[in-house]
mmCIF file with all atom_site columns, C-alpha atoms in Angstrom:
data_model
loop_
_atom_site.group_PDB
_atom_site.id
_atom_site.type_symbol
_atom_site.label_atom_id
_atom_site.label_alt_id
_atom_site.label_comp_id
_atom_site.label_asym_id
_atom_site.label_entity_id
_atom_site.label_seq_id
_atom_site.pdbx_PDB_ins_code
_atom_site.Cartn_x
_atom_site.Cartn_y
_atom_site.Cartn_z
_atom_site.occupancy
_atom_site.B_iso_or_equiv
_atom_site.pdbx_formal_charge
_atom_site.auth_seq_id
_atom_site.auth_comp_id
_atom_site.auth_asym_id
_atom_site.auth_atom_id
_atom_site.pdbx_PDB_model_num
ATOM 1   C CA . UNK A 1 1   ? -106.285 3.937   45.504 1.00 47.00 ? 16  UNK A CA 1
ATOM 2   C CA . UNK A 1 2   ? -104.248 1.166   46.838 1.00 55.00 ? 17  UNK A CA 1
ATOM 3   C CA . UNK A 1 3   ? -100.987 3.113   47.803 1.00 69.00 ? 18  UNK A CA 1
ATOM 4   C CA . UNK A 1 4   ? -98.909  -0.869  48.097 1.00 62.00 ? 19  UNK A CA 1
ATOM 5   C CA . UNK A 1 5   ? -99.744  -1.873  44.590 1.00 79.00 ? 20  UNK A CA 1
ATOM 6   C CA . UNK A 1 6   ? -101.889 0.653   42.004 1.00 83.00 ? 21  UNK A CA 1
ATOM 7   C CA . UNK A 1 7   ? -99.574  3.893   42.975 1.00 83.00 ? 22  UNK A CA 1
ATOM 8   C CA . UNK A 1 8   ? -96.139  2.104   42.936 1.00 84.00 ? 23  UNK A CA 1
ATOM 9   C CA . UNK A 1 9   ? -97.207  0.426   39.721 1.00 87.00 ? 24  UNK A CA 1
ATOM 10  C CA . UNK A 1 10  ? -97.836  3.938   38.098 1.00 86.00 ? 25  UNK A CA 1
ATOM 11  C CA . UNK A 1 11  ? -94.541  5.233   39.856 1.00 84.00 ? 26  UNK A CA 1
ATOM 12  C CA . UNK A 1 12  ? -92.736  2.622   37.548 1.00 86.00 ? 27  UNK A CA 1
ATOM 13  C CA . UNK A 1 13  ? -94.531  3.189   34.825 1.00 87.00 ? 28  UNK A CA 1
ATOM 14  C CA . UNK A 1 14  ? -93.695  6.841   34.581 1.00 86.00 ? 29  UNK A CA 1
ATOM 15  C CA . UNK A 1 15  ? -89.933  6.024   35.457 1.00 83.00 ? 30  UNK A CA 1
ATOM 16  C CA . UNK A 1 16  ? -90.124  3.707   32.529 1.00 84.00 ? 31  UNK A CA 1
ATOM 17  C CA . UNK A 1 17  ? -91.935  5.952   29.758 1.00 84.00 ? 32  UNK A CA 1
ATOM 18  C CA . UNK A 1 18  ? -94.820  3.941   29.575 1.00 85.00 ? 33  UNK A CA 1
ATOM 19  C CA . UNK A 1 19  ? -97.895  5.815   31.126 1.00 86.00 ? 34  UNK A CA 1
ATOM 20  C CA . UNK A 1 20  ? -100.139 6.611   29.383 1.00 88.00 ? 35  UNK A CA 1
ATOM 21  C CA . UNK A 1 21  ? -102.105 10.657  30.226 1.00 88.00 ? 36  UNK A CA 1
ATOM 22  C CA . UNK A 1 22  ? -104.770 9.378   32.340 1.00 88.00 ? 37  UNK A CA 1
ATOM 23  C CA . UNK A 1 23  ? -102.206 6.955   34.588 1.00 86.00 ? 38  UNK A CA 1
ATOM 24  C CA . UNK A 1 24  ? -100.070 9.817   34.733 1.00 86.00 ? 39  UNK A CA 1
ATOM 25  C CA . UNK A 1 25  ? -103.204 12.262  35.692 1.00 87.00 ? 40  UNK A CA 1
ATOM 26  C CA . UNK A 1 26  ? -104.197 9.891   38.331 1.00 86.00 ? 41  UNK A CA 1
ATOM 27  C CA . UNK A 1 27  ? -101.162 9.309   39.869 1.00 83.00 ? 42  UNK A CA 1
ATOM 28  C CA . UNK A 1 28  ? -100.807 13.234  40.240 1.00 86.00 ? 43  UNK A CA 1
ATOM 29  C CA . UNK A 1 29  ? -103.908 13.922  41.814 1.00 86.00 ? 44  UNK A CA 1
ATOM 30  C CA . UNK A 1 30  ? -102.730 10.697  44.471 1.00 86.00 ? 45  UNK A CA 1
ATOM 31  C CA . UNK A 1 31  ? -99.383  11.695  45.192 1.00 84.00 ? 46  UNK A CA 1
ATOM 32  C CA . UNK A 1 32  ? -101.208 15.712  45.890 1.00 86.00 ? 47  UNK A CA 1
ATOM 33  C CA . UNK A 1 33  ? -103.001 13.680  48.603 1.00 85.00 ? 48  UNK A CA 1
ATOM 34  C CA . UNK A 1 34  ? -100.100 11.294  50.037 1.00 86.00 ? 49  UNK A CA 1
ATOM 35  C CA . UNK A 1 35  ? -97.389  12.238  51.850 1.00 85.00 ? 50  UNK A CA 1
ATOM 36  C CA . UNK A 1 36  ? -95.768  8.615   52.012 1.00 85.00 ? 51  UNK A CA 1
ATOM 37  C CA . UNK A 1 37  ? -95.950  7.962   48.143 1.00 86.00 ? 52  UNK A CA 1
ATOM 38  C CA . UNK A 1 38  ? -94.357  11.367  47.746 1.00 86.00 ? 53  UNK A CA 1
ATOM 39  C CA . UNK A 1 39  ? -91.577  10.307  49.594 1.00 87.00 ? 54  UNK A CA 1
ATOM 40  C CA . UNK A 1 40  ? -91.252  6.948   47.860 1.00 86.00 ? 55  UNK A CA 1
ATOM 41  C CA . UNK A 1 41  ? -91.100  8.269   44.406 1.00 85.00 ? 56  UNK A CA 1
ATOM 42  C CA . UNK A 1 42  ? -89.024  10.788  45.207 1.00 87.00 ? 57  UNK A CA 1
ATOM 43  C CA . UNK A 1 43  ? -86.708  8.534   46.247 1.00 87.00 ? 58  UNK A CA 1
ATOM 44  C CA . UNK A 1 44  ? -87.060  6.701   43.155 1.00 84.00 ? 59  UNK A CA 1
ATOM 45  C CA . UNK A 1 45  ? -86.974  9.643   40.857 1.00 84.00 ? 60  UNK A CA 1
ATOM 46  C CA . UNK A 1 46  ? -83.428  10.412  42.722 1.00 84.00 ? 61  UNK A CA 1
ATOM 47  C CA . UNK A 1 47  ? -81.642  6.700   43.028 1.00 82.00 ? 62  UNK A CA 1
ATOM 48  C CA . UNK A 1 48  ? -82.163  7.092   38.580 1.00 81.00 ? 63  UNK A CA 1
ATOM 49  C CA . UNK A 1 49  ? -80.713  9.845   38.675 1.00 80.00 ? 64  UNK A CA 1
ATOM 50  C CA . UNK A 1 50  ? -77.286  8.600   40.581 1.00 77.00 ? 65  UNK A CA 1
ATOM 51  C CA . UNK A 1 51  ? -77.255  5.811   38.571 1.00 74.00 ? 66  UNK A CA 1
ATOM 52  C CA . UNK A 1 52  ? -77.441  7.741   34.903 1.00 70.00 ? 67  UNK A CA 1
ATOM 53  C CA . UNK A 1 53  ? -74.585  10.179  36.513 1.00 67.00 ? 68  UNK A CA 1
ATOM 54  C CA . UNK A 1 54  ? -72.325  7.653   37.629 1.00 61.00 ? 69  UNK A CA 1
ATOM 55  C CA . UNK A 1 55  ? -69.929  6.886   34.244 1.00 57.00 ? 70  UNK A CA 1
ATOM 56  C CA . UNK A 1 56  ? -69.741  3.769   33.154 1.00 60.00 ? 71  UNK A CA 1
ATOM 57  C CA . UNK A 1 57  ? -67.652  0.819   35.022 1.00 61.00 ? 72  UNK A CA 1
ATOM 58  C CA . UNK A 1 58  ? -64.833  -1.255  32.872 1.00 66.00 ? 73  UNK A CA 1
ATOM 59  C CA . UNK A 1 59  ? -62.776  -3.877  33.158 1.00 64.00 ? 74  UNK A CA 1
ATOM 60  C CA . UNK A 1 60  ? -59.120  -3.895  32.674 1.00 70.00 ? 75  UNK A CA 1
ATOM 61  C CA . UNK A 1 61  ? -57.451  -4.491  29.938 1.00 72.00 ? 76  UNK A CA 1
ATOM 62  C CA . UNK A 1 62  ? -56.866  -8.117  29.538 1.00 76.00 ? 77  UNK A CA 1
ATOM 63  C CA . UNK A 1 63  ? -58.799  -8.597  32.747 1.00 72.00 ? 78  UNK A CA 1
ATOM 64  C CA . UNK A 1 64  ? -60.399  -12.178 31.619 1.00 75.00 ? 79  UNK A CA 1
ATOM 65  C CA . UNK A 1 65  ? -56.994  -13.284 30.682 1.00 77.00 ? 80  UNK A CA 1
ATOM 66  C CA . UNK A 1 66  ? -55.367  -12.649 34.070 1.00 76.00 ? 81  UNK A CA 1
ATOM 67  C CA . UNK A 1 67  ? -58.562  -14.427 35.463 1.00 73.00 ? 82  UNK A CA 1
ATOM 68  C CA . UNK A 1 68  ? -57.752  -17.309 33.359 1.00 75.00 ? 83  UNK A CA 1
ATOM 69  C CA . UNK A 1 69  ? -53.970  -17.875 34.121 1.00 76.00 ? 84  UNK A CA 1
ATOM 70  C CA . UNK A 1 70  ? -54.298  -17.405 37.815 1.00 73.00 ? 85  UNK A CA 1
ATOM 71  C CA . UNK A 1 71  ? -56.761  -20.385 37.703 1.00 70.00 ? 86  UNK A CA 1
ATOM 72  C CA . UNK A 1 72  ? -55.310  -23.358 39.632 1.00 68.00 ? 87  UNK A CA 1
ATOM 73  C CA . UNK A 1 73  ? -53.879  -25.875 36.680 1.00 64.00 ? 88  UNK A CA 1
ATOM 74  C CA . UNK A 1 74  ? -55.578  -28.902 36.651 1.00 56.00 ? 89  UNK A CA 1
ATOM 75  C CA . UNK A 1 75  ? -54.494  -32.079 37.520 1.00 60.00 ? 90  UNK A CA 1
ATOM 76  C CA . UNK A 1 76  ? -53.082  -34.636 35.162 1.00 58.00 ? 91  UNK A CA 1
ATOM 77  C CA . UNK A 1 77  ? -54.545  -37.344 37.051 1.00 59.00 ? 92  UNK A CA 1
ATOM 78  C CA . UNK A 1 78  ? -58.123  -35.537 35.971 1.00 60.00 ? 93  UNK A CA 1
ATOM 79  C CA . UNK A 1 79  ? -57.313  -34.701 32.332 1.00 64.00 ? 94  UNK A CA 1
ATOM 80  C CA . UNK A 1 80  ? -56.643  -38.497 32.262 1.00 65.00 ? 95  UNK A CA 1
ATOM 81  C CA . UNK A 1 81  ? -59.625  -39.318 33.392 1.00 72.00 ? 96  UNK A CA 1
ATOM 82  C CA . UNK A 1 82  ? -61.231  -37.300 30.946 1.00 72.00 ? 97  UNK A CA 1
ATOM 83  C CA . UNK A 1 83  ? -59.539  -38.077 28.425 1.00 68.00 ? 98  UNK A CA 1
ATOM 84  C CA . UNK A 1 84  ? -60.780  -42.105 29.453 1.00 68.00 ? 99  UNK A CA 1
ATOM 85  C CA . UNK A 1 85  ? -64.363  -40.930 29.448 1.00 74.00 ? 100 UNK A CA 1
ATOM 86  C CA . UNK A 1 86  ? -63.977  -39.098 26.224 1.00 75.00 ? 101 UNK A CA 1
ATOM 87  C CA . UNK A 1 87  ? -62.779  -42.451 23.867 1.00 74.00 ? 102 UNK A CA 1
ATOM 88  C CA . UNK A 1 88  ? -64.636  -45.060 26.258 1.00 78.00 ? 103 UNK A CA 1
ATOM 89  C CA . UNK A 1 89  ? -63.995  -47.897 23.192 1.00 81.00 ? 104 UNK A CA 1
ATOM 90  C CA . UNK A 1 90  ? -60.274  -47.381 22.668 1.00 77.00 ? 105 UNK A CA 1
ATOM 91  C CA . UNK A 1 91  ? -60.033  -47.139 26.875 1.00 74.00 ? 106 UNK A CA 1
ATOM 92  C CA . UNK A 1 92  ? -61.243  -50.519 26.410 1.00 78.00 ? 107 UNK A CA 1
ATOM 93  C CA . UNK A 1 93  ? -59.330  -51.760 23.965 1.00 76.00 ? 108 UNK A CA 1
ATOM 94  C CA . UNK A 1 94  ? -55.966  -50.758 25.809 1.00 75.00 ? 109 UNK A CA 1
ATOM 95  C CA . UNK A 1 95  ? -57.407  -52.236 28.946 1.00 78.00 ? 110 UNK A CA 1
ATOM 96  C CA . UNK A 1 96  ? -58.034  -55.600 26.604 1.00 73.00 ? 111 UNK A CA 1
ATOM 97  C CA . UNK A 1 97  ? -54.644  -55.666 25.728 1.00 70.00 ? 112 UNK A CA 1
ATOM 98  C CA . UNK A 1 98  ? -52.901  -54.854 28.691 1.00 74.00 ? 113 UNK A CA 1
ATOM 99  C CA . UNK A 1 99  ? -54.632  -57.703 30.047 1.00 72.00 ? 114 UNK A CA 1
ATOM 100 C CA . UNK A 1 100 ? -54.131  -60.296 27.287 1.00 68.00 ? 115 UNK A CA 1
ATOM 101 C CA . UNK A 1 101 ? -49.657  -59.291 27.218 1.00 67.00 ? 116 UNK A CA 1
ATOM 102 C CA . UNK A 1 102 ? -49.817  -59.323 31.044 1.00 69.00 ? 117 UNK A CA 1
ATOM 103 C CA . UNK A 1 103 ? -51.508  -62.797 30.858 1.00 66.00 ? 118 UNK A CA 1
ATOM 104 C CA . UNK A 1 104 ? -49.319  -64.121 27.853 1.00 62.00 ? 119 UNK A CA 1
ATOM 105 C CA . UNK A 1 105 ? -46.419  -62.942 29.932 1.00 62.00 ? 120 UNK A CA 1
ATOM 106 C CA . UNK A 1 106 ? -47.471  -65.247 32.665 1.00 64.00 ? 121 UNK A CA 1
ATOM 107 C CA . UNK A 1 107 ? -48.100  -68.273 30.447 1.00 61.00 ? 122 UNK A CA 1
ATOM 108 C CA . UNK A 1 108 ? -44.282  -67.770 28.982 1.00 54.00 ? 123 UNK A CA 1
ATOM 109 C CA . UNK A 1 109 ? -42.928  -67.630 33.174 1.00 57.00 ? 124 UNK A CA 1
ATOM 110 C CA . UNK A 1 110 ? -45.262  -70.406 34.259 1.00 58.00 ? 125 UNK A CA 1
ATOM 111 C CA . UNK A 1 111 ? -45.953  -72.771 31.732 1.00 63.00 ? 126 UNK A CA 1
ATOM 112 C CA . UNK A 1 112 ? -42.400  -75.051 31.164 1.00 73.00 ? 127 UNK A CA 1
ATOM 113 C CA . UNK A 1 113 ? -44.223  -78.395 30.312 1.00 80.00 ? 128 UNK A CA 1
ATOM 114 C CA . UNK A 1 114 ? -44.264  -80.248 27.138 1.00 83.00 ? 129 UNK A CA 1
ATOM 115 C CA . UNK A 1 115 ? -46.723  -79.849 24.728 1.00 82.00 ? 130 UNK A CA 1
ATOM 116 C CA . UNK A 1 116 ? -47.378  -80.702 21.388 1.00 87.00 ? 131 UNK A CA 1
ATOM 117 C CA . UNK A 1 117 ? -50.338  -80.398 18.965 1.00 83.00 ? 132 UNK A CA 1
ATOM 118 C CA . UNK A 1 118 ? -52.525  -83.173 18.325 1.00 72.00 ? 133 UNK A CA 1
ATOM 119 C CA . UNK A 1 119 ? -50.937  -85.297 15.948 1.00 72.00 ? 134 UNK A CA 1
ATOM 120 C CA . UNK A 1 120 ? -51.042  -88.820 15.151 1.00 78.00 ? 135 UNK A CA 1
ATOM 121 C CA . UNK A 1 121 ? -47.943  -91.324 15.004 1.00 85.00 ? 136 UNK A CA 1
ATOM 122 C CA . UNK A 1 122 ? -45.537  -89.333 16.967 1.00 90.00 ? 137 UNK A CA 1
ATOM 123 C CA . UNK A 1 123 ? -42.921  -90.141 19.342 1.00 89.00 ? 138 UNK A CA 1
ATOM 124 C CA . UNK A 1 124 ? -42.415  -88.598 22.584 1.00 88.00 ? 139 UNK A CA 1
ATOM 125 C CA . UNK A 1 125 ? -39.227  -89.145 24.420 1.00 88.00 ? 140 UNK A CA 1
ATOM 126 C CA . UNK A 1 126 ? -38.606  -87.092 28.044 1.00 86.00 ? 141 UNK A CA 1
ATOM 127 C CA . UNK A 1 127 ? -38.672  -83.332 25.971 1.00 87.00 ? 142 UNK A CA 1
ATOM 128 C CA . UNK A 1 128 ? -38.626  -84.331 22.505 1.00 89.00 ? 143 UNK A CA 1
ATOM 129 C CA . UNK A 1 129 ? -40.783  -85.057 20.016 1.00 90.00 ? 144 UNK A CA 1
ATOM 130 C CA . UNK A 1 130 ? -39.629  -87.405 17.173 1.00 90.00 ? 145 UNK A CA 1
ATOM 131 C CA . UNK A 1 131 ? -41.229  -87.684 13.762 1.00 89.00 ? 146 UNK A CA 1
ATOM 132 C CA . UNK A 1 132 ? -40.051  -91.421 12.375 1.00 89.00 ? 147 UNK A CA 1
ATOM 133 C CA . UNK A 1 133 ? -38.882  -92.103 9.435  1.00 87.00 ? 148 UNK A CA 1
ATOM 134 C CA . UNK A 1 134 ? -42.073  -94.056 7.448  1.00 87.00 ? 149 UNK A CA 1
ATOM 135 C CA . UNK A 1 135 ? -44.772  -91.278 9.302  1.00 88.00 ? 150 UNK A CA 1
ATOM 136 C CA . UNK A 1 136 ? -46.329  -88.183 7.324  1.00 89.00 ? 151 UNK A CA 1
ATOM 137 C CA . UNK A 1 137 ? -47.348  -85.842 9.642  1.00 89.00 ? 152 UNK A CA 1
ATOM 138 C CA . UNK A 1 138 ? -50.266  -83.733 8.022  1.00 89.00 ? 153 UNK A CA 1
ATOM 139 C CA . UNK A 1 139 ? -50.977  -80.001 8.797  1.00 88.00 ? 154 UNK A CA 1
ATOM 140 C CA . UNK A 1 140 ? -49.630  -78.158 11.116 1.00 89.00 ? 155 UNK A CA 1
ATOM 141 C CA . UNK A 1 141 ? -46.834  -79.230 14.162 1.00 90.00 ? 156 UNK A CA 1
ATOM 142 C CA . UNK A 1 142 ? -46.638  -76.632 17.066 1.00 88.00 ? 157 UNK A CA 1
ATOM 143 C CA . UNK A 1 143 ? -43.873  -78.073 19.530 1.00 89.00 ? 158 UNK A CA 1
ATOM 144 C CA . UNK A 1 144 ? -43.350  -75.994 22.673 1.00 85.00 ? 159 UNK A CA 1
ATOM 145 C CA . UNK A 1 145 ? -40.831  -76.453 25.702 1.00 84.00 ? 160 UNK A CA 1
ATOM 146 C CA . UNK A 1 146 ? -39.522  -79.426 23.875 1.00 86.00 ? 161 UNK A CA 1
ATOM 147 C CA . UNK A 1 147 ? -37.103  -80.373 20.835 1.00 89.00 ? 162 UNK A CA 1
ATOM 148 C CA . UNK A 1 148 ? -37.968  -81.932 17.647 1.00 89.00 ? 163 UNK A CA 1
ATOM 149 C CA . UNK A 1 149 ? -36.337  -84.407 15.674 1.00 90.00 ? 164 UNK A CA 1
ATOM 150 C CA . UNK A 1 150 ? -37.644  -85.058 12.220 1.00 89.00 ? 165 UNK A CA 1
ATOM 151 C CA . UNK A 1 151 ? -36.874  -88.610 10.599 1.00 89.00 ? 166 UNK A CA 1
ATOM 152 C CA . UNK A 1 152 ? -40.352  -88.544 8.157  1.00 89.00 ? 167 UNK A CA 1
ATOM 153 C CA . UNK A 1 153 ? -42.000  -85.906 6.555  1.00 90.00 ? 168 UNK A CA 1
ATOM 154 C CA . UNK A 1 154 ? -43.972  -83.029 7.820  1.00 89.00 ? 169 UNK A CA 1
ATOM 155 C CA . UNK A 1 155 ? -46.796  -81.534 5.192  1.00 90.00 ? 170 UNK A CA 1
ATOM 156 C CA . UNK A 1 156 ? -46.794  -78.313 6.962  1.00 89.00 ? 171 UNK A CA 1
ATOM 157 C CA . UNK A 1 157 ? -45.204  -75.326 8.661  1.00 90.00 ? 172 UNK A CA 1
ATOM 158 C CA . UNK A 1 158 ? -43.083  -76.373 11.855 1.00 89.00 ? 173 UNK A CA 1
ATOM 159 C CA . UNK A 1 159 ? -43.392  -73.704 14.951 1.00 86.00 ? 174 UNK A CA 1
ATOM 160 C CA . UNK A 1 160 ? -40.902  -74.373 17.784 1.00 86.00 ? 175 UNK A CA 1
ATOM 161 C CA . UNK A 1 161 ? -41.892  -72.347 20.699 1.00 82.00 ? 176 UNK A CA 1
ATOM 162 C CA . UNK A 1 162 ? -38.523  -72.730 23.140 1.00 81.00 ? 177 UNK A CA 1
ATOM 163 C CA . UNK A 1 163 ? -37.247  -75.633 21.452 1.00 84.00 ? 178 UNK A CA 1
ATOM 164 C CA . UNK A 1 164 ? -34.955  -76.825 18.851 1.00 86.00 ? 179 UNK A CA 1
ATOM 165 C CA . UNK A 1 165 ? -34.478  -78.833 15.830 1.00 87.00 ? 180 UNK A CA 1
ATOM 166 C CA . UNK A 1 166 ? -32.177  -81.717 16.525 1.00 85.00 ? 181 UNK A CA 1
ATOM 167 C CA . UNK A 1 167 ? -30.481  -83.918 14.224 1.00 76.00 ? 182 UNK A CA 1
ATOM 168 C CA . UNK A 1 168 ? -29.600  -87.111 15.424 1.00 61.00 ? 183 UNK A CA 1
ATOM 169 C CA . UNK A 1 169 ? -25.749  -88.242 14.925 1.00 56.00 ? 184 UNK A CA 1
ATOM 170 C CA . UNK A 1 170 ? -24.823  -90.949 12.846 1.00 41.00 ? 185 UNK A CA 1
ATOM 171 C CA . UNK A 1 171 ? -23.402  -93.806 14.549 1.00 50.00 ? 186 UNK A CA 1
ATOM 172 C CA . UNK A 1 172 ? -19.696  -94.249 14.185 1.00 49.00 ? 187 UNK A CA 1
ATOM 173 C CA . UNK A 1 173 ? -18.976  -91.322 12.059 1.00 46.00 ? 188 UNK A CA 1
ATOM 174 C CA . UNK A 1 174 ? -19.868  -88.313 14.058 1.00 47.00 ? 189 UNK A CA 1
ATOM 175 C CA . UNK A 1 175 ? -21.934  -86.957 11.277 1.00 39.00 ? 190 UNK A CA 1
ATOM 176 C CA . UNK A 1 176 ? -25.430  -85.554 10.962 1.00 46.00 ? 191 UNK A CA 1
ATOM 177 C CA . UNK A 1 177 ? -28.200  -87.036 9.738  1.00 44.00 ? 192 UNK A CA 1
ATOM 178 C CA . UNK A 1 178 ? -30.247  -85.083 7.166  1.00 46.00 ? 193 UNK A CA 1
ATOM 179 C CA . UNK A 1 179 ? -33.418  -83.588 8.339  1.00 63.00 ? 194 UNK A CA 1
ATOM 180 C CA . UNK A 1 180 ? -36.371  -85.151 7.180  1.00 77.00 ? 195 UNK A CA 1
ATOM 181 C CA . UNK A 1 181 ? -38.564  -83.238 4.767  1.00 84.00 ? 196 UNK A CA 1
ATOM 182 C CA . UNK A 1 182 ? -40.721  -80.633 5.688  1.00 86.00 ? 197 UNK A CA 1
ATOM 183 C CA . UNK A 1 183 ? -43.150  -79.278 2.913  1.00 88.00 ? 198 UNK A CA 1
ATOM 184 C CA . UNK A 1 184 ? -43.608  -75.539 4.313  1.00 86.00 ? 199 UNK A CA 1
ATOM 185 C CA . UNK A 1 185 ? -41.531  -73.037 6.747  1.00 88.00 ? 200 UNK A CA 1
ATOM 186 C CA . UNK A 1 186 ? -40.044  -73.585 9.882  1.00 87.00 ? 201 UNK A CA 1
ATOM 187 C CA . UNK A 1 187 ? -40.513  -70.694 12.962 1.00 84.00 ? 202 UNK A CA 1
ATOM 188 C CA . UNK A 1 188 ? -38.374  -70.518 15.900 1.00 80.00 ? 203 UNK A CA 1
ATOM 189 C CA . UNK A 1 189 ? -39.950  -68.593 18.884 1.00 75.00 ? 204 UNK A CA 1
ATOM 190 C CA . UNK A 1 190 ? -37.085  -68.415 21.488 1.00 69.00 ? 205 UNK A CA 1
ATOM 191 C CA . UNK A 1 191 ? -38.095  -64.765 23.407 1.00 60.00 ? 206 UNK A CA 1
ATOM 192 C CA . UNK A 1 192 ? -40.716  -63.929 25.580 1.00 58.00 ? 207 UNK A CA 1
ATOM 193 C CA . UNK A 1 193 ? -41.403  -60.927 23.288 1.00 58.00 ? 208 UNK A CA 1
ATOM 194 C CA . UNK A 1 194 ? -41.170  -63.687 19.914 1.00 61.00 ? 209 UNK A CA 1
ATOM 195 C CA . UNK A 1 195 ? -43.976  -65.535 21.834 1.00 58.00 ? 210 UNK A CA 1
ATOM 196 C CA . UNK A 1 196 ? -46.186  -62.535 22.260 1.00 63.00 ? 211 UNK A CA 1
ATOM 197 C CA . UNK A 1 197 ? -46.210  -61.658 18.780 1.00 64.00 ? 212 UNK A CA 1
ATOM 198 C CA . UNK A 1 198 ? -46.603  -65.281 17.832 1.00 64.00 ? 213 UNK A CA 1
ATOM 199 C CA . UNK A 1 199 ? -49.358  -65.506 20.232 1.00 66.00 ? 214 UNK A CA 1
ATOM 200 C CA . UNK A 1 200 ? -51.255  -62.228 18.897 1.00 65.00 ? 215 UNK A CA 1
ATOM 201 C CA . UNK A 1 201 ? -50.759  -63.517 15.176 1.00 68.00 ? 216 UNK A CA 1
ATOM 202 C CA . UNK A 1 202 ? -52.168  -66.657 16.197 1.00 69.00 ? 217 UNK A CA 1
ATOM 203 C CA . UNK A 1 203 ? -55.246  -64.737 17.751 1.00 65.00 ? 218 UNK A CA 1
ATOM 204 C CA . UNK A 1 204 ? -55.983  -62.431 14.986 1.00 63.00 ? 219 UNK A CA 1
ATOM 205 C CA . UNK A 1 205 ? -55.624  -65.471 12.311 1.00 66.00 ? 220 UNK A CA 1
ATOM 206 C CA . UNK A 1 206 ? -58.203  -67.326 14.477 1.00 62.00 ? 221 UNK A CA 1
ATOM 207 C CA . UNK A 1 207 ? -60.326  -64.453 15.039 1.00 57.00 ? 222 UNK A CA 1
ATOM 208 C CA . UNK A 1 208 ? -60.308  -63.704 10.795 1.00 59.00 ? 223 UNK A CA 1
ATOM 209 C CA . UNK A 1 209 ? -60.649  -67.435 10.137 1.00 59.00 ? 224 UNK A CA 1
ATOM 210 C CA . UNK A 1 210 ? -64.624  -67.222 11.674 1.00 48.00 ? 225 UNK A CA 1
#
C-alpha cells in the first residue's frame, strides 16, 4: 500500500463516515504494520476531536452594524461622480445647457452691434431702424441693439431685443406721432435673463418647426 496517497485517503474516509467494511478492514491490517500512519491518524482522529469540543464562536450583537458605521464616509466628490455615471443622458443634457446659457451669456456681453432681420424697404439710420410710411413690412421684424420707429405697417409680431419703440415728434407742436400699425404683438427683451429665455423659446420653436 502506498502510505502518501491509498492510506491517507482511507484515513479520511473513515473520519468522514464513508468507508465502506473492506476499506475499513484494509486500512486496519496497514496501520497494524505502520508506525508512521499510526501516528498520522492519530493525530487526525485527535485535532476532530478539539474542534467538536470547542463551543461554538459568535459575533456580537450588532457586530455588522458597528462594522458598517466605522467605515470611512465617502466622499461627495465620488457619490457625484456616480451619480454622473448612473444618468449618463441627463449628465449630458445639463452639460448641453450649461454650455448653450454660458454661451448666450457671452453673445448678450459681446455682441452691441446693430442688427436687424432681413427685411425689404427699411431704413437704417446710425441705431435705428425706420419703417416708412407707404412700406408693409411682411412677417416677422426682430430689431436688436437698435430702436425702431414705425411710420407703415408691420404684418407681424415686433421683438425688440435692447431697443425701443420711438415715436417721432411732430414738428412745431411737441406732440407724438401715432405709431404705425402693427398687425400682431410687440416683445420687449431688455435683461440679460429676458434674452435667455427669448433665445431658448426661439430654439425650441425652431427645433419643433422641423
Amino acid at each position: 500500500m502506498n502510505c502518501n496517497k491509498e492510506a491517507v485517503e482511507l484515513m479520511h474516509c473513515y473520519l468522514d463516515g464513508d468507508i465502506t467494511k473492506e476499506q475499513e478492514q484494509a486500512l486496519s491490517a496497514h496501520l497494524e504494520n505502520c508506525e508512521a500512519c499510526q501516528k498520522h491518524f492519530h493525530e487526525l482522529k485527535r485535532t476532530i476531536t478539539l474542534l467538536q469540543s470547542t463551543e461554538q464562536i459568535k459575533a456580537p450583537a450588532n457586530f455588522t452594524a458597528n462594522v458598517m458605521n466605522n467605515l470611512p464616509t465617502e466622499r461627495k466628490r465620488f457619490k457625484y461622480r456616480r451619480w454622473f455615471k448612473s444618468h449618463p443622458i441627463l449628465t449630458a443634457a445639463a452639460i448641453f445647457f450649461i454650455f448653450m446659457i454660458s454661451g448666450m451669456f457671452s453673445v448678450w456681453n459681446q455682441d452691441n452691434q446693430l442688427s436687424v432681420s432681413k427685411q425689404d424697404n427699411l431704413v437704417i439710420q446710425g441705431d435705428t431702424v425706420i419703417v416708412p410710411a407707404d412700406v408693409t413690412v411682411e412677417g416677422d421684424l426682430v430689431v436688436k441693439n437698435g430702436d425702431l420707429i414705425i411710420n407703415g405697417t408691420i404684418d407681424g409680431n415686433v421683438t425688440l431685443i435692447n431697443g425701443e419703440l420711438i415715436e417721432e415728434p411732430i414738428e412745431g407742436d411737441g406732440l407724438m406721432a401715432s405709431v404705425g400699425e402693427i398687425n400682431g404683438e410687440i416683445e420687449h427683451v431688455d435683461q440679460m435673463f429676458e434674452w435667455v429665455w427669448y433665445s431658448i423659446k426661439e430654439l425650441f420653436e425652431n427645433i419643433f418647426s422641423f
